[in-house]
Short mmCIF file of C-alpha atoms in Angstrom, two decimals:
data_model
loop_
_atom_site.label_atom_id
_atom_site.label_comp_id
_atom_site.label_asym_id
_atom_site.label_seq_id
_atom_site.Cartn_x
_atom_site.Cartn_y
_atom_site.Cartn_z
CA MET A 1 16.09 0.54 17.80
CA ALA A 2 12.30 2.67 17.97
CA ARG A 3 14.46 5.66 19.17
CA ARG A 4 16.94 5.26 15.72
CA GLU A 5 14.05 4.62 14.13
CA THR A 6 11.96 7.70 14.90
CA ALA A 7 14.99 9.79 14.71
CA LEU A 8 15.61 8.81 11.38
CA GLN A 9 11.48 9.45 10.34
CA THR A 10 12.19 13.08 11.87
CA ALA A 11 14.86 13.97 9.76
CA GLN A 12 13.40 12.44 6.80
CA GLY A 13 10.64 14.94 7.45
CA GLN A 14 13.00 17.68 7.62
CA LEU A 15 14.30 16.89 4.40
CA ARG A 16 11.27 16.87 2.71
CA ASP A 17 9.96 19.89 4.21
CA LEU A 18 13.45 21.25 2.99
CA ILE A 19 13.69 20.33 -0.58
CA GLY A 20 9.71 21.39 -0.81
CA SER A 21 10.06 24.82 0.44
CA GLU A 22 13.61 25.65 -1.09
CA PHE A 23 14.45 23.84 -4.25
CA ARG A 24 13.28 22.67 -7.48
CA THR A 25 13.42 19.53 -10.08
CA GLY A 26 16.85 19.65 -10.92
CA ASP A 27 18.44 21.39 -8.10
CA LYS A 28 21.40 20.32 -6.54
CA LEU A 29 21.23 20.42 -2.71
CA PRO A 30 24.34 21.69 -0.34
CA ASN A 31 26.65 19.27 0.83
CA GLU A 32 25.84 15.97 3.16
CA ARG A 33 27.78 18.62 6.60
CA GLU A 34 25.80 21.25 5.80
CA LEU A 35 22.36 19.51 5.50
CA ALA A 36 23.66 17.82 8.97
CA ASP A 37 24.36 21.74 10.03
CA ARG A 38 20.44 22.47 8.71
CA LEU A 39 18.94 19.85 10.25
CA ALA A 40 21.28 19.19 13.28
CA VAL A 41 21.52 15.83 12.94
CA SER A 42 24.66 13.79 12.22
CA ARG A 43 26.42 13.41 8.91
CA ALA A 44 25.93 9.51 9.46
CA THR A 45 22.02 10.74 9.53
CA VAL A 46 22.18 12.46 6.81
CA ARG A 47 23.66 9.93 4.56
CA GLU A 48 21.20 7.43 5.51
CA VAL A 49 18.05 9.39 4.71
CA LEU A 50 19.30 10.62 1.33
CA GLY A 51 19.60 7.48 0.55
CA GLN A 52 15.80 6.60 1.82
CA LEU A 53 14.46 9.54 -0.60
CA ALA A 54 16.94 8.59 -3.31
CA ALA A 55 15.42 4.61 -3.16
CA GLU A 56 11.89 6.58 -3.59
CA GLY A 57 13.21 8.14 -6.82
CA VAL A 58 12.74 11.81 -4.78
CA LEU A 59 16.45 12.90 -4.82
CA THR A 60 19.21 11.37 -7.55
CA ARG A 61 22.52 10.93 -6.57
CA THR A 62 25.40 10.82 -8.42
CA TRP A 63 29.04 9.72 -7.44
CA GLY A 64 31.32 12.15 -7.68
CA VAL A 65 28.83 15.18 -9.00
CA GLY A 66 26.49 15.68 -5.67
CA THR A 67 22.66 14.67 -5.14
CA PHE A 68 19.86 16.65 -6.99
CA VAL A 69 16.08 16.70 -6.57
CA SER A 70 14.43 14.15 -9.30
CA GLU A 71 11.25 14.70 -11.96
CA PRO A 72 8.01 13.95 -9.51
CA ALA A 73 7.35 10.73 -10.74
CA GLU A 74 3.81 10.13 -11.98
CA ARG A 75 1.46 8.12 -10.57
CA VAL A 76 -1.32 6.37 -11.28
CA PRO A 77 -4.61 7.76 -9.67
CA VAL A 78 -6.73 5.30 -9.10
CA SER A 79 -11.04 5.82 -8.29
CA ILE A 80 -12.33 4.21 -4.89
CA GLY A 81 -16.01 5.26 -5.66
CA ASP A 82 -17.25 2.52 -7.07
CA VAL A 83 -16.81 -1.63 -6.34
CA THR A 84 -14.48 -2.39 -9.35
CA ALA A 85 -10.87 -4.36 -9.71
CA LEU A 86 -8.28 -2.58 -8.80
CA ARG A 87 -6.74 -4.42 -11.91
CA ASP A 88 -9.36 -2.56 -13.89
CA ARG A 89 -8.96 0.68 -12.14
CA ILE A 90 -5.34 0.24 -12.91
CA THR A 91 -6.00 -0.30 -16.72
CA ALA A 92 -8.40 2.15 -17.17
CA SER A 93 -5.42 4.69 -16.27
CA GLY A 94 -3.78 3.76 -19.42
CA HIS A 95 -1.18 1.19 -16.93
CA ARG A 96 0.17 -2.29 -16.55
CA PRO A 97 -1.45 -4.07 -13.79
CA ALA A 98 0.45 -7.40 -12.56
CA LEU A 99 0.30 -9.45 -9.35
CA GLN A 100 4.11 -9.82 -8.28
CA ASP A 101 2.90 -12.49 -5.60
CA ALA A 102 0.50 -14.12 -4.17
CA THR A 103 -1.18 -16.87 -1.49
CA VAL A 104 -4.02 -18.69 -0.72
CA SER A 105 -4.04 -20.20 2.38
CA ARG A 106 -6.29 -20.72 6.17
CA ALA A 107 -5.65 -19.44 8.56
CA GLU A 108 -7.38 -18.25 11.55
CA CYS A 109 -9.71 -15.43 11.58
CA PRO A 110 -7.98 -12.11 13.46
CA ASP A 111 -9.92 -10.00 16.32
CA ASP A 112 -10.61 -7.47 13.77
CA CYS A 113 -12.48 -9.27 10.83
CA ALA A 114 -13.82 -12.04 13.17
CA LYS A 115 -17.28 -10.24 14.16
CA ILE A 116 -17.67 -8.49 11.11
CA LEU A 117 -17.53 -11.96 9.17
CA GLY A 118 -19.80 -12.92 12.11
CA LEU A 119 -17.39 -15.74 13.41
CA ASP A 120 -15.59 -16.47 16.14
CA VAL A 121 -11.96 -15.26 17.00
CA GLY A 122 -9.48 -17.98 16.03
CA SER A 123 -12.04 -19.57 13.74
CA PRO A 124 -10.65 -20.97 9.96
CA VAL A 125 -11.26 -19.03 7.27
CA TRP A 126 -9.46 -18.43 4.00
CA ARG A 127 -6.52 -15.70 3.84
CA VAL A 128 -5.64 -14.38 0.41
CA ASP A 129 -2.58 -12.19 0.27
CA ARG A 130 -1.32 -10.93 -2.64
CA LEU A 131 1.28 -7.86 -3.55
CA PHE A 132 0.14 -6.01 -7.00
CA ALA A 133 2.06 -3.92 -8.72
CA VAL A 134 2.05 -1.15 -11.21
CA ASP A 135 4.39 -1.13 -14.91
CA GLY A 136 7.00 -3.57 -12.71
CA VAL A 137 6.32 -0.99 -9.31
CA ALA A 138 4.90 -3.11 -6.24
CA ALA A 139 2.03 -0.89 -5.42
CA ALA A 140 -0.51 -2.54 -3.19
CA TRP A 141 -0.36 -4.99 -0.53
CA ILE A 142 -3.87 -6.50 0.29
CA ARG A 143 -4.60 -9.42 2.73
CA ASP A 144 -8.34 -10.46 2.47
CA HIS A 145 -10.02 -13.03 4.60
CA LEU A 146 -13.10 -14.91 3.79
CA PRO A 147 -15.41 -17.47 5.25
CA LEU A 148 -14.28 -20.67 4.23
CA ARG A 149 -18.53 -21.15 3.25
CA VAL A 150 -20.97 -18.86 2.66
CA GLY A 151 -24.92 -20.30 3.34
CA GLU A 152 -24.60 -23.35 1.21
CA ARG A 153 -21.52 -22.98 -0.83
CA GLU A 154 -17.90 -23.73 -0.06
CA LEU A 155 -15.51 -21.66 -1.31
CA ASP A 156 -12.28 -22.54 -2.88
CA PRO A 157 -10.51 -18.87 -3.41
CA SER A 158 -7.38 -20.77 -5.06
CA GLY A 159 -7.84 -18.85 -8.39
CA LEU A 160 -7.11 -15.50 -6.54
CA VAL A 161 -3.33 -16.39 -7.32
CA SER A 162 -4.14 -15.02 -10.75
CA ILE A 163 -4.61 -11.39 -11.62
CA ASP A 164 -7.34 -12.64 -13.88
CA LEU A 165 -9.73 -13.44 -11.29
CA ASP A 166 -10.43 -10.58 -8.47
CA MET A 167 -12.59 -10.82 -5.14
CA PHE A 168 -15.74 -9.06 -6.36
CA GLU A 169 -15.28 -11.63 -9.55
CA PHE A 170 -14.85 -14.50 -7.80
CA LEU A 171 -17.49 -13.94 -5.02
CA ALA A 172 -20.10 -12.93 -7.32
CA GLY A 173 -19.35 -16.26 -8.93
CA ALA A 174 -18.67 -18.63 -6.22
CA THR A 175 -21.65 -17.50 -3.62
CA GLY A 176 -24.04 -15.94 -6.24
CA MET A 177 -24.57 -12.88 -4.38
CA PRO A 178 -22.57 -9.99 -5.93
CA VAL A 179 -20.58 -7.17 -3.62
CA ARG A 180 -23.10 -4.25 -3.80
CA ARG A 181 -21.20 -2.75 -1.33
CA ALA A 182 -17.77 -1.89 -0.16
CA GLU A 183 -16.69 0.34 3.48
CA ILE A 184 -13.35 1.67 2.94
CA GLU A 185 -11.73 3.63 5.91
CA PHE A 186 -8.41 5.09 5.75
CA ALA A 187 -4.99 5.73 7.93
CA ALA A 188 -1.86 7.47 7.31
CA VAL A 189 1.06 4.85 8.00
CA LEU A 190 4.64 5.12 8.17
CA ALA A 191 6.17 1.42 6.40
CA ASP A 192 7.13 -0.98 9.68
CA GLU A 193 9.15 -4.12 8.97
CA ALA A 194 6.35 -6.28 6.73
CA ALA A 195 5.98 -3.05 4.66
CA VAL A 196 9.57 -2.79 3.43
CA GLY A 197 9.88 -6.58 2.43
CA ARG A 198 6.95 -6.30 0.58
CA LEU A 199 6.47 -3.45 -1.08
CA GLY A 200 10.35 -2.56 -1.16
CA VAL A 201 10.54 0.78 0.26
CA PRO A 202 12.17 1.97 3.52
CA ILE A 203 11.55 2.03 7.06
CA GLY A 204 9.24 4.82 7.78
CA HIS A 205 7.94 5.55 3.61
CA PRO A 206 4.70 7.28 4.14
CA LEU A 207 2.08 5.01 2.89
CA VAL A 208 -2.19 4.47 3.18
CA SER A 209 -3.54 1.74 4.96
CA ALA A 210 -7.11 0.72 4.80
CA THR A 211 -9.62 -1.41 6.17
CA GLN A 212 -12.67 -2.80 2.86
CA ILE A 213 -15.44 -4.49 4.04
CA GLY A 214 -17.55 -5.99 0.89
CA TYR A 215 -21.33 -6.46 1.32
CA ASN A 216 -24.24 -8.02 -0.87
CA ALA A 217 -27.14 -6.68 -1.40
CA GLU A 218 -28.70 -7.56 2.02
CA GLY A 219 -25.85 -6.87 3.59
CA LEU A 220 -24.03 -9.17 4.47
CA ALA A 221 -20.38 -9.20 5.24
CA LEU A 222 -18.58 -11.24 2.60
CA PHE A 223 -14.98 -10.06 2.96
CA HIS A 224 -12.91 -8.72 4.96
CA GLY A 225 -9.40 -6.90 3.85
CA HIS A 226 -6.25 -4.49 4.38
CA ILE A 227 -4.68 -2.43 2.47
CA THR A 228 -1.29 -0.86 2.49
CA VAL A 229 -0.76 1.84 -0.75
CA ARG A 230 2.43 3.52 -2.53
CA THR A 231 0.73 6.71 -2.59
CA ASP A 232 3.73 7.56 -4.75
CA VAL A 233 2.74 4.67 -6.91
CA LEU A 234 -1.05 5.15 -7.10
CA THR A 235 -3.01 7.87 -6.29
CA LEU A 236 -6.40 7.16 -4.27
CA ARG A 237 -9.17 9.03 -5.96
CA ILE A 238 -12.71 9.21 -4.24
CA THR A 239 -15.42 10.61 -7.28
CA ARG A 240 -19.14 11.42 -5.73
CA GLY A 241 -22.17 11.95 -8.16
CA ALA A 242 -24.44 14.36 -7.96
#
């Protein structure tokens, strides 16, 4: 299975390069046999890759007519240079945010966030799993972990299943300590089975993964999260002041 997925990813990358270098919006691609010869892969592989790119909106396929390069879809620019709700960043870009799915549950603290939150690995934490959509298209999958309490205050993040309450707003009200600084570390990844199920993209689809940590004014970590973003829907932008 791993070899097959690697072969598909390689073929998809080759076809993306070919489209980018030789074809423009509206151009018709060669037939499957010609593409298979050019990419040195089977027609079955070409057919599957064409289907993946069509699902992403890169190509348009019309039965009996052919496969054409699609008009590039508009991507929503989202600034990550300040501590602002994702909902508000999307709205500010003139688009409609929504929560397609959201759950809050108790879980065991994962290894990667235990040290950050000052907890033992496996100790109970809150897990907040949310799937954000932009104009009805799944765009960002966010998994946050929070301690059960901060100081003397017990946390109840159940309200985060609503688009009307953001993590930063929740923490400011629940702890009395607003998030003053957020650290985000990015990595380019390819969609695995979990991302396929949540974001509706084909296996191997290019994504951006980010780890985010939110701190209060005293440097106490209030949450640790993972964000997976479809960059064909959202464009992440960093703005720095002079």
